[in-house]
XYZ file of C-alpha atoms in Angstrom:
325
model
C -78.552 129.342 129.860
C -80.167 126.211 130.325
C -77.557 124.637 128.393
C -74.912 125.778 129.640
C -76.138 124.820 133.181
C -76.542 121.355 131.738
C -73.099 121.203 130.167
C -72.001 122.227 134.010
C -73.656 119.220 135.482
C -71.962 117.240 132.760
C -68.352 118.224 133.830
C -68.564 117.571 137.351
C -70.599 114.043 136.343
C -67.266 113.175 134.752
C -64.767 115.063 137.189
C -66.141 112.337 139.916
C -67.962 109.334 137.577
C -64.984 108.783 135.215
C -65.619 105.826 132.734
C -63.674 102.736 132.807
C -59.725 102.964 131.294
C -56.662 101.434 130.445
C -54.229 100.270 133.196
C -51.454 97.890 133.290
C -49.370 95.946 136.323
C -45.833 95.652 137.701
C -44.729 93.618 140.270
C -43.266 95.289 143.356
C -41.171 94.449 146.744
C -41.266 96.557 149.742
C -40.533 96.304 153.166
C -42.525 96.385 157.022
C -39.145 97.310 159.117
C -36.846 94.242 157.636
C -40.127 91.587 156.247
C -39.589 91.867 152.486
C -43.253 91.973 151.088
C -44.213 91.507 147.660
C -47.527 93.209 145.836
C -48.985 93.928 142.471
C -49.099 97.628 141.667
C -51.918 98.353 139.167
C -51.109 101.731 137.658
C -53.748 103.664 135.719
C -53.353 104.767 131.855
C -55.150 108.252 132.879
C -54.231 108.963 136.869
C -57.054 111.045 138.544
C -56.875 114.309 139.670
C -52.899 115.048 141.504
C -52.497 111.186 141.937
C -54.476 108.793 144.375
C -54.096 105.554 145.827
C -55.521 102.536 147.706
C -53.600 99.974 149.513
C -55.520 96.655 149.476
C -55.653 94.635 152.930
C -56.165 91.138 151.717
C -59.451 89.231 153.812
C -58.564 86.105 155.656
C -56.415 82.751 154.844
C -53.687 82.603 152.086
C -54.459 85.502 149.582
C -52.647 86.841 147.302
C -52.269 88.759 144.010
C -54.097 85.838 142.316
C -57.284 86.287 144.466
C -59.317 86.419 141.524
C -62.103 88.354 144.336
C -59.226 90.854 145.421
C -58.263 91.518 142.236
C -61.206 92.340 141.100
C -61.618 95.812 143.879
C -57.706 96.501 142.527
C -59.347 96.274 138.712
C -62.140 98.643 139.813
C -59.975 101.646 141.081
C -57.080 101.346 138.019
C -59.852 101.819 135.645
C -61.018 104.634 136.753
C -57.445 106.604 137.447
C -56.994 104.955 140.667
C -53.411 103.688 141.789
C -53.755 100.533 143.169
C -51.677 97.846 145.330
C -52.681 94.234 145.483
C -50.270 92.180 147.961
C -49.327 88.717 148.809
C -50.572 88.206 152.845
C -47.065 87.910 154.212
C -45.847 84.211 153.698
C -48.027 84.071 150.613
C -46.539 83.811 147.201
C -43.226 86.238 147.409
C -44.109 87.807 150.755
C -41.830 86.674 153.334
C -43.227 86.215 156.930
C -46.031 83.646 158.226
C -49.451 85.047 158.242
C -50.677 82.254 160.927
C -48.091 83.706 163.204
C -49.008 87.159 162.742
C -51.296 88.978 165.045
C -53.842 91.781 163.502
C -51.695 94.555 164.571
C -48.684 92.530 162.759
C -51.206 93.044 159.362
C -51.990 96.168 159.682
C -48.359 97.206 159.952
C -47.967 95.280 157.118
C -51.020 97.369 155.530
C -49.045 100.692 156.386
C -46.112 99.928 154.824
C -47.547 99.225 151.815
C -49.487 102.875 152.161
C -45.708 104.348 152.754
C -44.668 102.837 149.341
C -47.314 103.421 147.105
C -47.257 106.943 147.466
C -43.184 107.645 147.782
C -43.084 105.296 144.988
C -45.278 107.126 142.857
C -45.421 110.552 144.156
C -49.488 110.192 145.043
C -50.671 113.298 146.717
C -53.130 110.775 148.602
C -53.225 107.199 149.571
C -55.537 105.251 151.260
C -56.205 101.657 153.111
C -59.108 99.460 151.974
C -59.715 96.212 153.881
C -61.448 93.534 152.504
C -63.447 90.840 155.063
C -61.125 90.372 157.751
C -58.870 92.949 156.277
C -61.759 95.347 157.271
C -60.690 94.618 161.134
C -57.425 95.754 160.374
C -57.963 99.217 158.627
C -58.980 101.463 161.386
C -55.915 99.970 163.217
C -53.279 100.814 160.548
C -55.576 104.326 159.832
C -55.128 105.250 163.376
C -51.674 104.069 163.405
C -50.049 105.460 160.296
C -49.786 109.282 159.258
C -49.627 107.982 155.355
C -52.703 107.029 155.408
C -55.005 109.814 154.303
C -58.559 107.892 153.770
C -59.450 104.160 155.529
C -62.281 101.920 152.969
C -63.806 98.856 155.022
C -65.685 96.698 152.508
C -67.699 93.850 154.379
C -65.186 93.670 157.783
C -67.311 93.127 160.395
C -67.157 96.226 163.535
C -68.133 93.356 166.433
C -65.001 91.738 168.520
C -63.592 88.856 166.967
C -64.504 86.202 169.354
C -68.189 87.476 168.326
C -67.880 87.467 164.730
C -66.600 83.652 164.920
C -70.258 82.735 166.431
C -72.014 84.321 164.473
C -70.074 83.128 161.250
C -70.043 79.598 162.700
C -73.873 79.540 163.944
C -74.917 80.556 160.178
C -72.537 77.911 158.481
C -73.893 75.237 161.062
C -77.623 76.568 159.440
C -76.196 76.443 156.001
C -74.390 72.687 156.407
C -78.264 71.688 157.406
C -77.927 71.013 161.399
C -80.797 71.457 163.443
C -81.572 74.192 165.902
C -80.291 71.781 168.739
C -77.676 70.819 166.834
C -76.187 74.133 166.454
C -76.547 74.672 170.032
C -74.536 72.163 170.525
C -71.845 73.102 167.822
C -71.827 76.342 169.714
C -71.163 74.285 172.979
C -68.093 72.971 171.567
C -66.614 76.153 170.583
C -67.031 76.811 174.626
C -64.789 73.816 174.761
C -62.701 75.384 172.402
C -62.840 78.824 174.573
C -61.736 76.807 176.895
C -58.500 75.137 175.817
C -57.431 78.667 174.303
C -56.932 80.081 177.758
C -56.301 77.485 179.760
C -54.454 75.012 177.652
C -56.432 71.758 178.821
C -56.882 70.076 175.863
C -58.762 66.988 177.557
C -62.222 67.828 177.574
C -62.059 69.494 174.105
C -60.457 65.894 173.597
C -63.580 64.211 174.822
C -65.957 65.689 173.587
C -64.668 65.308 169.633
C -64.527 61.439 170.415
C -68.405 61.629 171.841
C -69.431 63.708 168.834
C -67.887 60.988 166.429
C -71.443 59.114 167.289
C -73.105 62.415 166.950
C -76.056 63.038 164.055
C -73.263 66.155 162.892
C -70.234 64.535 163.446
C -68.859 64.779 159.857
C -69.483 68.366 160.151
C -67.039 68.261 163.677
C -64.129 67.057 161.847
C -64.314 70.384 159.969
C -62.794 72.020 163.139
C -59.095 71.485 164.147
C -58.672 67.972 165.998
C -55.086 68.457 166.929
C -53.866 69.965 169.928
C -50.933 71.266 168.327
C -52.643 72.450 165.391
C -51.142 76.206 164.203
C -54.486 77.358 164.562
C -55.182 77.635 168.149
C -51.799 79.449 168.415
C -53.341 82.191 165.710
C -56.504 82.114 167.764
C -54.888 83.013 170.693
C -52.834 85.870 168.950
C -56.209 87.513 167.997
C -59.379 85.979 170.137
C -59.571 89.052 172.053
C -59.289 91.464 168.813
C -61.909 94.578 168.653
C -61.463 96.659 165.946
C -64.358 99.126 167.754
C -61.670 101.180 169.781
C -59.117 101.893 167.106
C -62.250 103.130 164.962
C -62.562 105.532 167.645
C -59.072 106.794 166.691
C -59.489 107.313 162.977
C -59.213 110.861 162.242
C -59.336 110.037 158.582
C -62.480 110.127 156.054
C -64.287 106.842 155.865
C -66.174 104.648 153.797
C -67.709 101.186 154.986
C -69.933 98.882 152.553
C -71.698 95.963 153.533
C -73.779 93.437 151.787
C -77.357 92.930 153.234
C -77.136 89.281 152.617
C -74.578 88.769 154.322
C -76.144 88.675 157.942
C -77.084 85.273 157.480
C -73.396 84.563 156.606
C -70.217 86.259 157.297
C -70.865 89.007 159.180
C -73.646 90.643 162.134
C -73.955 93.171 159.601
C -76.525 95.171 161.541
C -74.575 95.498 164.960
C -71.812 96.404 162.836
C -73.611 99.119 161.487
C -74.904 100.358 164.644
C -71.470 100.218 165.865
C -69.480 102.448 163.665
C -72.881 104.518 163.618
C -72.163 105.042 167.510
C -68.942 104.978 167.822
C -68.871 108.197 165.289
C -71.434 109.774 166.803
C -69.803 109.851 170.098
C -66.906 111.432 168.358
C -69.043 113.874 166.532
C -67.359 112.629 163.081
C -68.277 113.423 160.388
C -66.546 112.483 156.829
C -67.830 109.268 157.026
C -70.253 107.415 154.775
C -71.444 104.164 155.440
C -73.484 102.113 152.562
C -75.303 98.945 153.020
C -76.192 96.766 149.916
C -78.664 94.122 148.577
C -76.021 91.839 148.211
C -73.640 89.152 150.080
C -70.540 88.986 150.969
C -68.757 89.092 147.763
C -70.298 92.355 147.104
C -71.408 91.145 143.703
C -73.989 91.522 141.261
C -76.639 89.024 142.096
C -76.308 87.731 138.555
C -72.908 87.580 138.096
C -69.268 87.323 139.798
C -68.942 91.319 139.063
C -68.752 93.698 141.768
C -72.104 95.210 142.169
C -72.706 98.422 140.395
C -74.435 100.754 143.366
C -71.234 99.961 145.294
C -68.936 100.533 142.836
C -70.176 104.078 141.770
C -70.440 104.790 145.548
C -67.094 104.169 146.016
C -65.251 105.417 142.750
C -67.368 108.887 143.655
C -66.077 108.553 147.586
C -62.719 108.478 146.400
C -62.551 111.035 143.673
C -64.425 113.436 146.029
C -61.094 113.603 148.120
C -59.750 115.318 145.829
């Protein structure tokens, strides 16, 4: 009996913790209404279960299917009967589009139609969004947005407005590039500048104060933010500044599954009002499919020792996933 019970526990240890597999790649175009979008599909040797999927929100800047990090998440689910789809950020490699002209709700439309494809393509009976960094911010909006999308994954996208998250990214590189405590107050004084211009469009005092800081104890670090006034990224800024992901996570109806690295709240993210964020926002709307999962790890969510995704995460998430099933 004993054995039997044991050979039990062994079956459903491999129905959810299935070992790593074959998989191979094809390249793929689809469309968001008339953008032509390009992405990597990586398509499991053994598919799990009646056939599930991810669609991977890239995190911010230029990324595409040779984001070695990305890659990496799309890796993790093929090998272990996962359908996967890896895209270029539209205007990055065969995407069409411009991805500093494109607002957060542009992405996550974007995101959906990349959900749409990857399971008409393929037939999946379920397909999911997983946003990685920034592309975290834009899950809950395509999840509450998109009926395709059956499961929403948030790995390290922060839950705080976006005006917050760039001051507490910026205070911690300011730490990081070895300013003082004054000195970052004053770094953080120029982003009120910055503020500034973004609504009101008077670029002369931002103007000023660069040319003071020039004689400043930091002022190498200064030139590291955008000196032109025409400079595409105030016009992104202002397409997104007053972005809160909060309220559309209050419309996901959907199971989710949000990983953070503990590390990472002296870098990237506030990842402890993030937390407590999602923690209330669920609570007030008594959900609850939802698992969230913080790590002793940074933002990459990798093994302290080496560029591999960290193993606690990983298993969390592969049994997540199969566990939709």
């Amino acid at each position: 009996m004993n054995r039997l019970y044991a050979l039990a526990c062994f079956m459903l240890t491999i129905q959810f913790y299935s070992f790593p597999q074959g998989y191979h790649t094809i390249g793929a175009a689809f469309f968001n209404d008339t953008l032509e979008l390009y992405g990597e599909v990586f398509i499991p040797a053994l598919p799990a279960g009646q056939g599930v999927g991810v669609a991977i929100i890239q995190g911010s800047g230029p990324s595409g299917t040779d984001n070695s990090w990305a890659r990496s998440f799309a890796e993790l689910l093929a090998e272990h009967g996962i359908y996967a789809l890896l895209p270029d950020k539209r205007g990055v490699g065969k995407s069409r589009g411009d991805w500093k002209k494109a607002s957060f709700e542009d992405l996550a439309g974007d995101a959906a139609a990349s959900a749409r494809f990857l399971k008409n393509k393929y037939g999946l009976k379920k397909v999911g969004v997983m946003g990685l960094s920034q592309g975290g911010a834009i899950v809950p909006i395509a999840a509450s947005q998109e009926e395709a999308v059956a499961f929403a994954i948030d790995v390290v996208g922060s839950a705080v407005p976006f005006e917050e998250l760039i001051i507490h990214e910026v205070a911690n590189t300011s730490l990081q590039e070895g300013l003082s405590p004054e000195q970052v107050k004053e770094v953080l004084e120029l982003h009120v500048l910055m503020k500034q211009y973004i609504k009101t469009g008077d670029w002369a005092p931002l103007e000023a104060r660069y040319q003071q800081l020039e004689a400043s104890g930091w002022a190498d670090y200064a030139r590291t933010f955008p000196r032109e006034k025409d400079s595409w990224v105030w016009d992104w800024i202002r397409l997104n500044f007053d972005a809160d992901p909060l309220p559309y996570w209050a419309k996901v109806e959907q199971p989710v599954f949000v990983a953070y690295g503990a590390r990472d709240e002296q870098d990237n993210v506030p990842v402890w009002r993030s937390v407590y964020l999602l923690q209330s926002i669920f609570a007030e709307r008594q959900k609850k499919d939802y698992e969230i999962h913080v790590y002793d790890t940074g933002h990459a969510m990798y093994q302290s020792d080496q560029a591999a995704l960290h193993k606690g995460f990983a298993s969390d998430l592969i049994r997540w996933i199969k566990e939709l099933q």
